[in-house]
C-alpha cells in the first residue's frame, strides 16, 4: 500500500441524540417531533420508539469507555434541542440540568483524549415549535429560534467543543420529513419540502454567522454542515443516463452544496421546480455563500442511475443496484437501500474535492449486516459483511487521500452502537457494538476490532 494518512487524521464514531439517549422526560426534557412520530402507530417498522434506545443518557460512561478502548480520536454526537431548551424558542427557558449533564459527558471525552464534534440538529425538533408555528415551515420564526439554540450551545459548550456541525442531512429532514413523510413530522407534500430545505439552509447560515462573529474569535473553532450523498454512477454510457446521473446529484446534493459553496442553486433544479423553489433574498444568499468551513459528508452506498421515471424529488431519475448484465453492484445490506461498493466512495470523494474545493470530513459511513435483528449475539459479533465493508471503504479512503490527493481530514464510522434506526426501529443494526436492548448489555463486534487495528496501522505517527 502506497502511503499513510497524515498524523493529524481524525477517526472515530458517530451517533445522534434521539437514536441513543432514551430518557425522554429526564431532567426537564420535553418531546421532540421524533417522540411524537415514533409513538404514532404505523410509523415505525417494529412499533418501537426511542424511549429507552441505548439508554445513553445514563450509560454515557460506558460509551466513553467503548470509545476509549477503540482507540478513537474523535466522537461525533448530537445535542438534543428539547433537553437544552425544552420548549425550543428564543424566549423559552434554558435547562441548566441538561447543560450540566452534557458538560460532564463532554469533559469525560476530553479527559480521555477524545475530541468532541457536536451536531446541533440531528432531526429532533422540539415539538412545541412545530405546534406553535409549524416548525421548519415558518422561516421568520424558526431561523431566530434555531440561531438562539445554536448560540446557547456555543456559549455553554464552546470552551470544550471546537468543531460544530449545524445540520445533519438537510435532504432527509426536508424530503423524508415533509415530502414522502416517512420521517417526522410525516408530512406528504410536493411543495413543503422545498420550503423546509430552503429554511434549513438559511437557519444554518445565520448560525454560522453568529458563531464566526460572536464566538470564533475567542473560542477558535470551526463550523460546517453535513450533507448526505451516494455516489451516482450512470447505468451505462448512454448520454441520457450520463445526464441523469448529473441530475440525480444536483437534486440530492447540489441544491444544498451549491448555494453553500458557490452561492446559487443548480440551474437544472431551478428550471424543473420553478416557483416552488424559494429564492434567497440578497441578504440571505450573502450569508449562505461560504457558510461551511469544511465539507461534511455522510455516505453509505453507490447507486446506478437511469433517465426516466416521474419522481420529481429525485430529478426524474431511476435508481437500481442491478447492472445491465444482471449482476449486483455489491454486497446487499439488511436494508434495501444499501450495497457495498468501495470504488464509488473513492469517486465521490474525488468529485466533491474537484467540485467544492473544501477539506472533507466523512461524518458517517457504515453497513447494516443481514440478520443481526434475529441472530444470537455470539453470531452477530462475527460481522464478516461489515468487516469487509470497512476493509473496502477504508482502503478507498486511503487511496483517495494518498494517491488522488483528496484532503480528507476525518472519518467517522456509523455507528458506535446498535441504536434506534428511525423508521426501521431496532430492526436494523449499524453498530460496531452489539446492544442487547432488553438488558442494555454491550458486546463489541469484529468490525470494532477491525477499525481499532486498521487506523493505527494506516495513520502516520
Ligand atoms: C444516516 O442517514 C443518518 O444520519 C443516521 O441517523 C442513520 O442512522 C444512518 O444514516 C443509517 O441509516 O430514503 O426513503 O429509502 C443516511 C441516509 C436516509 C438512507 C433514509 C436511508 C431510507 C429511507 N438515509 N434512507 S428512503
Tab-separated table of C-alpha atoms and ligand atoms in Angstrom:
chain	number	residue	atom	x	y	z
A	1	UNK	CA	0.000	0.000	0.000
A	2	UNK	CA	1.259	3.377	-1.056
A	3	UNK	CA	1.249	5.885	1.777
A	4	UNK	CA	-0.410	6.569	5.065
A	5	UNK	CA	-2.980	9.020	6.294
A	6	UNK	CA	-1.447	12.127	7.863
A	7	UNK	CA	-0.707	12.057	11.598
A	8	UNK	CA	-3.471	14.576	12.371
A	9	UNK	CA	-6.102	12.417	10.672
A	10	UNK	CA	-9.153	12.088	12.925
A	11	UNK	CA	-11.077	8.866	13.087
A	12	UNK	CA	-13.831	7.735	15.354
A	13	UNK	CA	-17.544	7.129	15.616
A	14	UNK	CA	-20.820	8.971	15.153
A	15	UNK	CA	-24.179	8.768	16.923
A	16	UNK	CA	-27.241	11.006	17.341
A	17	UNK	CA	-29.191	12.052	20.422
A	18	UNK	CA	-32.613	10.565	19.678
A	19	UNK	CA	-31.067	7.327	18.423
A	20	UNK	CA	-29.127	6.559	21.616
A	21	UNK	CA	-30.144	8.646	24.623
A	22	UNK	CA	-33.568	7.383	25.715
A	23	UNK	CA	-34.941	9.041	28.898
A	24	UNK	CA	-37.386	11.308	27.074
A	25	UNK	CA	-38.620	13.041	30.226
A	26	UNK	CA	-35.424	13.101	32.321
A	27	UNK	CA	-34.034	16.360	33.702
A	28	UNK	CA	-36.747	18.525	32.208
A	29	UNK	CA	-36.693	17.294	28.614
A	30	UNK	CA	-39.868	17.811	26.595
A	31	UNK	CA	-40.906	15.881	23.456
A	32	UNK	CA	-39.380	16.362	20.036
A	33	UNK	CA	-41.143	15.616	16.760
A	34	UNK	CA	-39.471	12.180	16.787
A	35	UNK	CA	-41.105	11.291	20.125
A	36	UNK	CA	-44.483	12.155	18.663
A	37	UNK	CA	-43.816	10.443	15.348
A	38	UNK	CA	-42.422	7.220	16.805
A	39	UNK	CA	-45.362	6.982	19.195
A	40	UNK	CA	-47.809	7.249	16.281
A	41	UNK	CA	-48.989	3.749	15.338
A	42	UNK	CA	-47.763	2.527	11.965
A	43	UNK	CA	-44.809	4.875	11.565
A	44	UNK	CA	-42.028	2.622	12.881
A	45	UNK	CA	-41.448	-0.804	11.344
A	46	UNK	CA	-41.299	-2.759	14.623
A	47	UNK	CA	-43.673	-0.486	16.530
A	48	UNK	CA	-40.825	0.763	18.710
A	49	UNK	CA	-39.678	4.238	19.770
A	50	UNK	CA	-36.672	5.987	21.284
A	51	UNK	CA	-37.916	5.925	24.893
A	52	UNK	CA	-35.038	3.719	26.011
A	53	UNK	CA	-32.832	3.251	22.924
A	54	UNK	CA	-29.258	2.646	24.207
A	55	UNK	CA	-30.019	4.379	27.496
A	56	UNK	CA	-27.001	6.559	26.836
A	57	UNK	CA	-28.430	9.411	28.913
A	58	UNK	CA	-27.461	7.186	31.853
A	59	UNK	CA	-24.830	4.930	30.329
A	60	UNK	CA	-22.652	7.589	28.686
A	61	UNK	CA	-19.746	6.425	30.830
A	62	UNK	CA	-19.898	3.049	29.080
A	63	UNK	CA	-20.000	4.794	25.708
A	64	UNK	CA	-16.891	6.793	26.602
A	65	UNK	CA	-15.150	3.578	27.715
A	66	UNK	CA	-16.019	1.894	24.414
A	67	UNK	CA	-14.645	4.859	22.526
A	68	UNK	CA	-11.502	4.998	24.607
A	69	UNK	CA	-10.725	1.302	24.206
A	70	UNK	CA	-11.433	1.503	20.455
A	71	UNK	CA	-8.613	3.999	20.068
A	72	UNK	CA	-10.975	6.564	18.521
A	73	UNK	CA	-9.613	10.099	18.303
A	74	UNK	CA	-12.993	11.780	17.830
A	75	UNK	CA	-16.631	11.290	18.689
A	76	UNK	CA	-19.451	12.913	16.774
A	77	UNK	CA	-22.637	13.163	18.832
A	78	UNK	CA	-25.645	15.458	18.667
A	79	UNK	CA	-27.305	17.660	21.236
A	80	UNK	CA	-30.982	17.218	21.946
A	81	UNK	CA	-32.539	20.655	21.437
A	82	UNK	CA	-35.513	19.742	23.616
A	83	UNK	CA	-33.186	18.983	26.516
A	84	UNK	CA	-31.256	22.240	26.269
A	85	UNK	CA	-34.290	24.467	25.627
A	86	UNK	CA	-37.241	22.142	26.303
A	87	UNK	CA	-39.827	24.326	24.563
A	88	UNK	CA	-37.276	25.313	21.947
A	89	UNK	CA	-37.898	29.018	21.433
A	90	UNK	CA	-35.806	32.129	21.927
A	91	UNK	CA	-37.949	33.291	24.849
A	92	UNK	CA	-38.142	29.881	26.486
A	93	UNK	CA	-36.088	28.699	29.426
A	94	UNK	CA	-32.614	27.251	29.125
A	95	UNK	CA	-32.366	23.988	31.049
A	96	UNK	CA	-29.361	24.121	33.378
A	97	UNK	CA	-29.673	20.421	34.310
A	98	UNK	CA	-29.235	19.292	30.722
A	99	UNK	CA	-26.316	21.639	30.218
A	100	UNK	CA	-24.598	20.350	33.326
A	101	UNK	CA	-25.169	16.768	32.212
A	102	UNK	CA	-23.794	17.343	28.716
A	103	UNK	CA	-20.796	19.148	30.197
A	104	UNK	CA	-19.905	16.154	32.408
A	105	UNK	CA	-20.110	13.947	29.361
A	106	UNK	CA	-18.001	16.207	27.133
A	107	UNK	CA	-15.431	16.670	29.888
A	108	UNK	CA	-15.150	12.887	30.134
A	109	UNK	CA	-14.456	12.692	26.405
A	110	UNK	CA	-11.800	15.382	26.600
A	111	UNK	CA	-10.147	13.822	29.662
A	112	UNK	CA	-9.893	10.559	27.763
A	113	UNK	CA	-8.251	12.220	24.782
A	114	UNK	CA	-11.335	12.031	22.546
A	115	UNK	CA	-12.136	15.158	20.578
A	116	UNK	CA	-15.850	16.054	20.742
A	117	UNK	CA	-17.547	17.052	17.495
A	118	UNK	CA	-21.095	18.246	18.063
A	119	UNK	CA	-24.049	18.235	15.705
A	120	UNK	CA	-26.667	20.820	16.649
A	121	UNK	CA	-29.566	19.328	14.745
A	122	UNK	CA	-29.921	15.624	14.032
A	123	UNK	CA	-33.668	15.718	13.316
A	124	UNK	CA	-35.210	16.135	16.788
A	125	UNK	CA	-37.064	19.449	16.616
A	126	UNK	CA	-38.822	20.446	19.868
A	127	UNK	CA	-42.481	19.510	19.407
A	128	UNK	CA	-43.547	22.849	20.909
A	129	UNK	CA	-42.032	24.747	17.975
A	130	UNK	CA	-43.786	22.503	15.499
A	131	UNK	CA	-47.102	23.114	17.265
A	132	UNK	CA	-46.515	26.807	17.885
A	133	UNK	CA	-45.847	27.930	14.334
A	134	UNK	CA	-45.200	24.959	12.036
A	135	UNK	CA	-41.545	24.403	12.894
A	136	UNK	CA	-39.279	24.296	9.841
A	137	UNK	CA	-42.048	25.597	7.580
A	138	UNK	CA	-42.012	29.017	9.233
A	139	UNK	CA	-38.852	30.840	8.206
A	140	UNK	CA	-39.276	34.027	10.237
A	141	UNK	CA	-39.667	32.103	13.489
A	142	UNK	CA	-37.514	29.017	13.064
A	143	UNK	CA	-34.406	30.854	11.914
A	144	UNK	CA	-34.411	33.016	15.031
A	145	UNK	CA	-35.152	30.093	17.327
A	146	UNK	CA	-32.536	27.849	15.742
A	147	UNK	CA	-29.879	30.567	15.936
A	148	UNK	CA	-30.784	31.177	19.569
A	149	UNK	CA	-30.410	27.445	20.288
A	150	UNK	CA	-27.090	27.361	18.411
A	151	UNK	CA	-25.812	30.382	20.358
A	152	UNK	CA	-26.808	28.674	23.594
A	153	UNK	CA	-24.699	25.658	22.661
A	154	UNK	CA	-21.717	27.774	21.583
A	155	UNK	CA	-21.940	29.740	24.838
A	156	UNK	CA	-22.217	26.762	27.197
A	157	UNK	CA	-20.029	24.213	25.400
A	158	UNK	CA	-17.727	26.200	23.130
A	159	UNK	CA	-14.818	26.124	25.568
A	160	UNK	CA	-14.755	22.330	25.129
A	161	UNK	CA	-16.244	21.794	21.657
A	162	UNK	CA	-14.196	23.253	18.801
A	163	UNK	CA	-15.887	21.535	15.880
A	164	UNK	CA	-19.537	22.168	15.089
A	165	UNK	CA	-21.970	20.743	12.585
A	166	UNK	CA	-25.145	22.767	12.143
A	167	UNK	CA	-27.415	20.217	10.451
A	168	UNK	CA	-27.261	16.529	9.756
A	169	UNK	CA	-28.546	15.738	6.258
A	170	UNK	CA	-30.971	18.522	5.342
A	171	UNK	CA	-32.102	16.347	2.420
A	172	UNK	CA	-33.531	13.785	4.870
A	173	UNK	CA	-35.066	16.428	7.129
A	174	UNK	CA	-36.888	18.078	4.233
A	175	UNK	CA	-37.614	15.331	1.712
A	176	UNK	CA	-38.318	12.450	4.093
A	177	UNK	CA	-39.977	14.642	6.744
A	178	UNK	CA	-42.115	16.896	4.521
A	179	UNK	CA	-42.091	15.250	1.061
A	180	UNK	CA	-42.539	11.477	1.350
A	181	UNK	CA	-43.498	11.583	5.034
A	182	UNK	CA	-41.523	8.514	6.121
A	183	UNK	CA	-39.713	10.554	8.802
A	184	UNK	CA	-41.004	13.024	11.404
A	185	UNK	CA	-43.161	15.041	11.220
A	186	UNK	CA	-44.603	12.800	8.493
A	187	UNK	CA	-45.928	15.389	6.048
A	188	UNK	CA	-46.548	14.375	2.427
A	189	UNK	CA	-46.357	17.313	0.039
A	190	UNK	CA	-44.626	18.368	-3.173
A	191	UNK	CA	-44.290	21.974	-2.101
A	192	UNK	CA	-43.434	21.904	1.618
A	193	UNK	CA	-40.118	20.080	1.389
A	194	UNK	CA	-38.666	22.742	-0.932
A	195	UNK	CA	-39.595	25.418	1.604
A	196	UNK	CA	-38.168	23.436	4.514
A	197	UNK	CA	-34.919	22.765	2.648
A	198	UNK	CA	-34.577	26.466	1.974
A	199	UNK	CA	-35.283	27.380	5.599
A	200	UNK	CA	-32.748	24.819	6.820
A	201	UNK	CA	-30.098	26.465	4.651
A	202	UNK	CA	-30.948	29.944	5.908
A	203	UNK	CA	-31.010	28.806	9.555
A	204	UNK	CA	-27.671	27.046	9.093
A	205	UNK	CA	-26.137	30.152	7.558
A	206	UNK	CA	-27.237	32.530	10.316
A	207	UNK	CA	-25.988	30.128	12.986
A	208	UNK	CA	-22.606	30.049	11.240
A	209	UNK	CA	-22.578	33.848	11.061
A	210	UNK	CA	-23.313	34.047	14.795
A	211	UNK	CA	-20.526	31.581	15.558
A	212	UNK	CA	-17.971	33.337	13.381
A	213	UNK	CA	-18.785	36.808	14.671
A	214	UNK	CA	-19.506	36.191	18.344
A	215	UNK	CA	-17.702	33.021	19.387
A	216	UNK	CA	-14.958	32.002	16.998
A	217	UNK	CA	-12.693	34.960	17.836
A	218	UNK	CA	-12.412	33.775	21.448
A	219	UNK	CA	-13.162	30.034	21.056
A	220	UNK	CA	-11.208	29.444	17.862
A	221	UNK	CA	-13.165	26.531	16.408
A	222	UNK	CA	-14.647	25.620	13.041
A	223	UNK	CA	-18.203	25.115	11.843
A	224	UNK	CA	-19.900	23.500	8.870
A	225	UNK	CA	-22.727	21.314	7.680
A	226	UNK	CA	-23.136	17.603	6.921
A	227	UNK	CA	-24.818	16.606	3.648
A	228	UNK	CA	-25.665	13.086	2.550
A	229	UNK	CA	-24.997	11.659	-0.859
A	230	UNK	CA	-24.443	8.317	-2.525
A	231	UNK	CA	-22.107	8.206	-5.499
A	232	UNK	CA	-24.361	8.295	-8.550
A	233	UNK	CA	-22.968	6.264	-11.401
A	234	UNK	CA	-24.574	6.241	-14.842
A	235	UNK	CA	-26.226	2.875	-15.509
A	236	UNK	CA	-24.379	2.754	-18.843
A	237	UNK	CA	-22.587	5.151	-21.205
A	238	UNK	CA	-25.697	6.422	-22.943
A	239	UNK	CA	-25.882	10.235	-22.951
A	240	UNK	CA	-29.337	10.117	-21.279
A	241	UNK	CA	-28.058	8.090	-18.350
A	242	UNK	CA	-24.887	10.144	-18.017
A	243	UNK	CA	-27.066	13.275	-17.855
A	244	UNK	CA	-29.419	11.518	-15.422
A	245	UNK	CA	-26.558	10.836	-13.001
A	246	UNK	CA	-25.640	14.533	-13.047
A	247	UNK	CA	-29.268	15.482	-12.473
A	248	UNK	CA	-29.507	12.986	-9.635
A	249	UNK	CA	-26.523	14.562	-7.868
A	250	UNK	CA	-27.930	18.067	-8.393
A	251	UNK	CA	-31.233	17.105	-6.746
A	252	UNK	CA	-29.707	15.135	-3.921
A	253	UNK	CA	-26.645	17.229	-3.129
A	254	UNK	CA	-26.134	20.249	-5.412
A	255	UNK	CA	-29.252	22.013	-4.218
A	256	UNK	CA	-27.680	22.211	-0.763
A	257	UNK	CA	-23.985	22.266	-1.585
A	258	UNK	CA	-24.082	24.759	-4.482
A	259	UNK	CA	-25.732	27.588	-2.508
A	260	UNK	CA	-23.322	26.977	0.387
A	261	UNK	CA	-20.067	26.587	-1.529
A	262	UNK	CA	-20.847	28.537	-4.720
A	263	UNK	CA	-23.695	30.908	-3.832
A	264	UNK	CA	-26.505	29.742	-6.135
A	265	UNK	CA	-28.936	26.859	-6.746
A	266	UNK	CA	-28.085	24.442	-9.590
A	267	UNK	CA	-29.705	25.681	-12.822
A	268	UNK	CA	-31.346	22.337	-13.552
A	269	UNK	CA	-33.154	22.336	-10.203
A	270	UNK	CA	-34.436	25.900	-10.692
A	271	UNK	CA	-35.563	25.032	-14.183
A	272	UNK	CA	-37.506	21.937	-13.151
A	273	UNK	CA	-39.026	23.244	-9.919
A	274	UNK	CA	-39.714	26.828	-10.979
A	275	UNK	CA	-41.618	28.929	-8.479
A	276	UNK	CA	-41.832	26.200	-5.883
A	277	UNK	CA	-38.111	26.601	-5.209
A	278	UNK	CA	-37.938	29.624	-2.880
A	279	UNK	CA	-35.386	32.222	-3.900
A	280	UNK	CA	-32.844	33.638	-1.475
A	281	UNK	CA	-33.026	37.325	-0.697
A	282	UNK	CA	-29.814	39.184	-1.443
A	283	UNK	CA	-29.001	39.334	2.239
A	284	UNK	CA	-29.682	35.625	2.683
A	285	UNK	CA	-27.507	34.406	-0.141
A	286	UNK	CA	-24.661	36.618	1.030
A	287	UNK	CA	-24.850	34.784	4.363
A	288	UNK	CA	-25.363	31.319	2.855
A	289	UNK	CA	-22.412	31.585	0.474
A	290	UNK	CA	-19.200	30.292	2.097
A	291	UNK	CA	-21.047	29.267	5.248
A	292	UNK	CA	-19.200	25.989	5.803
A	293	UNK	CA	-15.547	25.649	6.798
A	294	UNK	CA	-15.433	22.065	5.509
A	295	UNK	CA	-17.453	19.524	3.578
A	296	UNK	CA	-19.215	17.152	5.996
A	297	UNK	CA	-20.207	14.029	4.081
A	298	UNK	CA	-22.441	11.142	5.106
A	299	UNK	CA	-22.209	8.363	2.548
A	300	UNK	CA	-23.094	4.700	2.561
A	301	UNK	CA	-23.509	3.408	-0.977
A	302	UNK	CA	-23.429	3.919	-4.750
A	303	UNK	CA	-26.471	3.981	-6.976
A	304	UNK	CA	-26.746	3.192	-10.687
A	305	UNK	CA	-28.750	5.943	-12.332
A	306	UNK	CA	-31.091	5.784	-15.302
A	307	UNK	CA	-33.019	8.505	-17.029
A	308	UNK	CA	-36.771	8.442	-16.605
A	309	UNK	CA	-39.410	7.928	-14.016
A	310	UNK	CA	-41.548	10.811	-12.851
A	311	UNK	CA	-40.128	11.177	-9.367
A	312	UNK	CA	-39.556	14.909	-9.291
A	313	UNK	CA	-37.966	14.850	-5.814
A	314	UNK	CA	-35.004	12.952	-7.243
A	315	UNK	CA	-34.893	14.825	-10.555
A	316	UNK	CA	-36.811	12.270	-12.647
A	317	UNK	CA	-34.193	9.569	-12.474
A	318	UNK	CA	-34.449	5.886	-11.552
A	319	UNK	CA	-32.086	4.071	-9.217
A	320	UNK	CA	-31.003	0.444	-9.264
A	321	UNK	CA	-28.228	-1.821	-7.959
A	322	UNK	CA	-28.568	-4.237	-10.900
A	323	UNK	CA	-26.060	-3.704	-13.692
A	324	UNK	CA	-27.040	-4.047	-17.370
A	325	UNK	CA	-25.549	-7.582	-17.358
A	326	UNK	CA	-27.837	-8.586	-14.480
A	327	UNK	CA	-25.155	-8.716	-11.762
A	328	UNK	CA	-25.438	-6.814	-8.480
A	329	UNK	CA	-23.250	-3.799	-7.819
A	330	UNK	CA	-22.082	-5.105	-4.432
A	331	UNK	CA	-22.922	-6.947	-1.242
A	332	UNK	CA	-26.508	-6.344	-0.119
A	333	UNK	CA	-27.073	-4.964	3.392
A	334	UNK	CA	-30.017	-5.676	5.693
A	335	UNK	CA	-31.705	-2.565	4.295
A	336	UNK	CA	-32.771	-2.350	0.640
A	337	UNK	CA	-31.061	0.993	0.007
A	338	UNK	CA	-27.518	-0.120	0.771
A	339	UNK	CA	-24.975	-2.200	-1.133
A	340	UNK	CA	-21.234	-2.122	-0.594
A	341	UNK	CA	-19.265	-0.541	-3.457
A	342	UNK	CA	-15.935	0.990	-2.344
A	343	UNK	CA	-14.855	2.357	-5.773
A	344	UNK	CA	-17.931	4.612	-5.694
A	345	UNK	CA	-16.772	6.064	-2.388
A	346	UNK	CA	-13.398	6.946	-3.907
A	347	UNK	CA	-15.114	8.533	-6.938
A	348	UNK	CA	-17.425	10.559	-4.699
A	349	UNK	CA	-14.511	11.910	-2.622
A	350	UNK	CA	-12.721	12.950	-5.821
A	351	UNK	CA	-15.878	14.548	-7.215
A	352	UNK	CA	-16.504	16.587	-4.049
A	353	UNK	CA	-12.941	17.854	-3.883
A	354	UNK	CA	-12.924	18.832	-7.568
A	355	UNK	CA	-16.356	20.464	-7.348
A	356	UNK	CA	-16.252	22.249	-3.995
A	357	UNK	CA	-12.564	22.529	-3.048
A	358	UNK	CA	-13.125	22.084	0.668
A	359	UNK	CA	-11.421	19.706	3.081
A	360	UNK	CA	-13.715	16.750	3.665
A	361	UNK	CA	-14.831	15.027	6.856
A	362	UNK	CA	-16.627	11.753	6.255
A	363	UNK	CA	-19.046	12.280	9.125
A	364	UNK	CA	-20.842	8.930	8.630
A	365	UNK	CA	-20.119	5.688	6.808
A	366	UNK	CA	-21.196	2.181	7.715
A	367	UNK	CA	-23.098	-1.001	6.986
A	368	UNK	CA	-26.057	-2.933	8.414
A	369	UNK	CA	-25.232	-6.629	8.152
A	370	UNK	CA	-28.088	-9.006	7.368
A	371	UNK	CA	-29.807	-10.959	10.085
A	372	UNK	CA	-28.446	-9.080	13.099
A	373	UNK	CA	-32.048	-8.482	14.156
A	374	UNK	CA	-32.637	-12.192	14.704
A	375	UNK	CA	-29.288	-13.939	15.223
A	376	UNK	CA	-27.935	-14.669	18.731
A	377	UNK	CA	-25.211	-12.357	19.971
A	378	UNK	CA	-22.351	-14.838	19.509
A	379	UNK	CA	-23.142	-14.945	15.791
A	380	UNK	CA	-23.889	-11.258	15.392
A	381	UNK	CA	-20.469	-10.296	16.682
A	382	UNK	CA	-18.887	-12.244	13.797
A	383	UNK	CA	-19.975	-9.475	11.433
A	384	UNK	CA	-17.960	-10.504	8.382
A	385	UNK	CA	-20.002	-8.435	5.922
A	386	UNK	CA	-19.463	-5.275	7.965
A	387	UNK	CA	-15.739	-6.031	8.294
A	388	UNK	CA	-15.495	-6.494	4.514
A	389	UNK	CA	-17.388	-3.248	4.017
A	390	UNK	CA	-14.976	-1.332	6.247
A	391	UNK	CA	-11.979	-3.045	4.599
A	392	UNK	CA	-13.164	-1.820	1.225
A	393	UNK	CA	-14.180	1.669	2.323
A	394	UNK	CA	-11.066	2.395	4.396
A	395	UNK	CA	-8.892	1.227	1.509
A	396	UNK	CA	-10.808	3.518	-0.871
A	397	UNK	CA	-10.377	6.365	1.620
A	398	UNK	CA	-6.633	5.740	1.876
A	399	UNK	CA	-6.260	5.711	-1.919
A	400	UNK	CA	-8.328	8.875	-2.317
A	401	UNK	CA	-6.010	10.650	0.131
A	402	UNK	CA	-2.603	9.190	-0.761
A	403	UNK	CA	-2.974	8.506	-4.483
A	404	UNK	CA	-5.554	11.081	-5.612
A	405	UNK	CA	-4.609	13.875	-3.208
A	406	UNK	CA	-8.103	14.460	-1.816
A	407	UNK	CA	-7.812	16.255	1.551
A	408	UNK	CA	-9.989	14.056	3.742
A	409	UNK	CA	-9.381	15.157	7.344
A	410	UNK	CA	-11.515	12.712	9.268
A	411	UNK	CA	-13.627	9.563	9.123
A	412	UNK	CA	-16.495	8.621	11.434
A	413	UNK	CA	-17.949	5.146	11.307
A	414	UNK	CA	-21.708	4.864	11.790
A	415	UNK	CA	-22.157	3.739	14.447
A	416	UNK	CA	-20.529	3.132	17.814
A	417	UNK	CA	-23.606	1.201	18.945
A	418	UNK	CA	-26.649	-0.512	17.501
A	419	UNK	CA	-29.357	2.078	18.041
A	420	UNK	CA	-32.831	3.355	17.153
A	421	UNK	CA	-32.681	3.316	13.354
A	422	UNK	CA	-35.516	5.816	12.789
A	423	UNK	CA	-38.426	4.347	10.800
A	424	UNK	CA	-36.767	0.898	10.974
A	425	UNK	CA	-36.814	0.942	14.773
A	426	UNK	CA	-34.440	-1.664	16.226
A	427	UNK	CA	-34.818	-3.987	13.257
A	428	UNK	CA	-31.736	-2.543	11.512
A	429	UNK	CA	-28.387	-2.569	13.305
A	430	UNK	CA	-25.477	-0.377	12.203
A	431	UNK	CA	-23.309	-0.683	15.330
A	432	UNK	CA	-19.769	-1.989	15.686
A	433	UNK	CA	-21.037	-2.805	19.178
A	434	UNK	CA	-23.997	-5.120	19.696
A	435	UNK	CA	-26.604	-3.808	22.095
A	436	UNK	CA	-28.986	-6.237	23.781
A	437	UNK	CA	-31.935	-3.899	24.081
A	438	UNK	CA	-33.501	-5.968	26.865
A	439	UNK	CA	-30.514	-5.815	29.199
A	440	UNK	CA	-28.542	-2.920	27.637
A	441	UNK	CA	-25.504	-5.185	27.603
A	442	UNK	CA	-22.924	-4.021	25.049
A	443	UNK	CA	-20.704	-6.524	23.197
A	444	UNK	CA	-18.176	-5.385	20.630
A	445	UNK	CA	-18.312	-6.957	17.164
A	446	UNK	CA	-15.362	-7.974	14.979
A	447	UNK	CA	-15.737	-4.751	12.989
A	448	UNK	CA	-14.888	-2.813	16.163
A	449	UNK	CA	-11.617	-4.751	16.339
A	450	UNK	CA	-11.015	-4.277	12.633
A	451	UNK	CA	-11.172	-0.471	12.839
A	452	UNK	CA	-9.233	-0.472	16.102
A	453	UNK	CA	-6.359	-2.191	14.257
A	454	UNK	CA	-6.681	-0.585	10.834
A	455	UNK	CA	-6.336	3.084	11.763
A	456	UNK	CA	-3.159	2.835	13.859
A	457	UNK	CA	-1.581	0.834	11.018
A	458	UNK	CA	-2.533	3.388	8.364
A	459	UNK	CA	-2.081	6.714	10.097
A	460	UNK	CA	1.375	8.289	10.230
A	461	UNK	CA	2.715	8.513	13.770
B	1	LIG	C1	-27.936	8.445	8.115
B	1	LIG	O1	-28.783	8.734	7.062
B	1	LIG	C2	-28.414	9.152	9.357
B	1	LIG	O2	-27.701	10.357	9.563
B	1	LIG	C3	-28.306	8.306	10.608
B	1	LIG	O3	-29.006	8.911	11.636
B	1	LIG	C4	-28.796	6.910	10.276
B	1	LIG	O4	-28.872	6.099	11.409
B	1	LIG	C5	-27.844	6.313	9.279
B	1	LIG	O5	-27.823	7.094	8.131
B	1	LIG	C6	-28.189	4.895	8.822
B	1	LIG	O6	-29.351	4.879	8.073
B	1	LIG	O7	-34.560	7.237	1.600
B	1	LIG	O8	-36.899	6.706	1.860
B	1	LIG	O9	-35.328	4.970	1.233
B	1	LIG	C7	-28.429	8.150	5.822
B	1	LIG	C8	-29.480	8.433	4.774
B	1	LIG	C9	-31.843	8.246	4.801
B	1	LIG	C10	-30.510	6.480	3.983
B	1	LIG	C11	-33.032	7.301	4.886
B	1	LIG	C12	-31.686	5.572	4.056
B	1	LIG	C13	-34.000	5.285	3.993
B	1	LIG	C14	-35.345	5.840	3.706
B	1	LIG	N1	-30.599	7.542	4.954
B	1	LIG	N2	-32.915	6.264	3.892
B	1	LIG	S1	-35.550	6.214	1.980
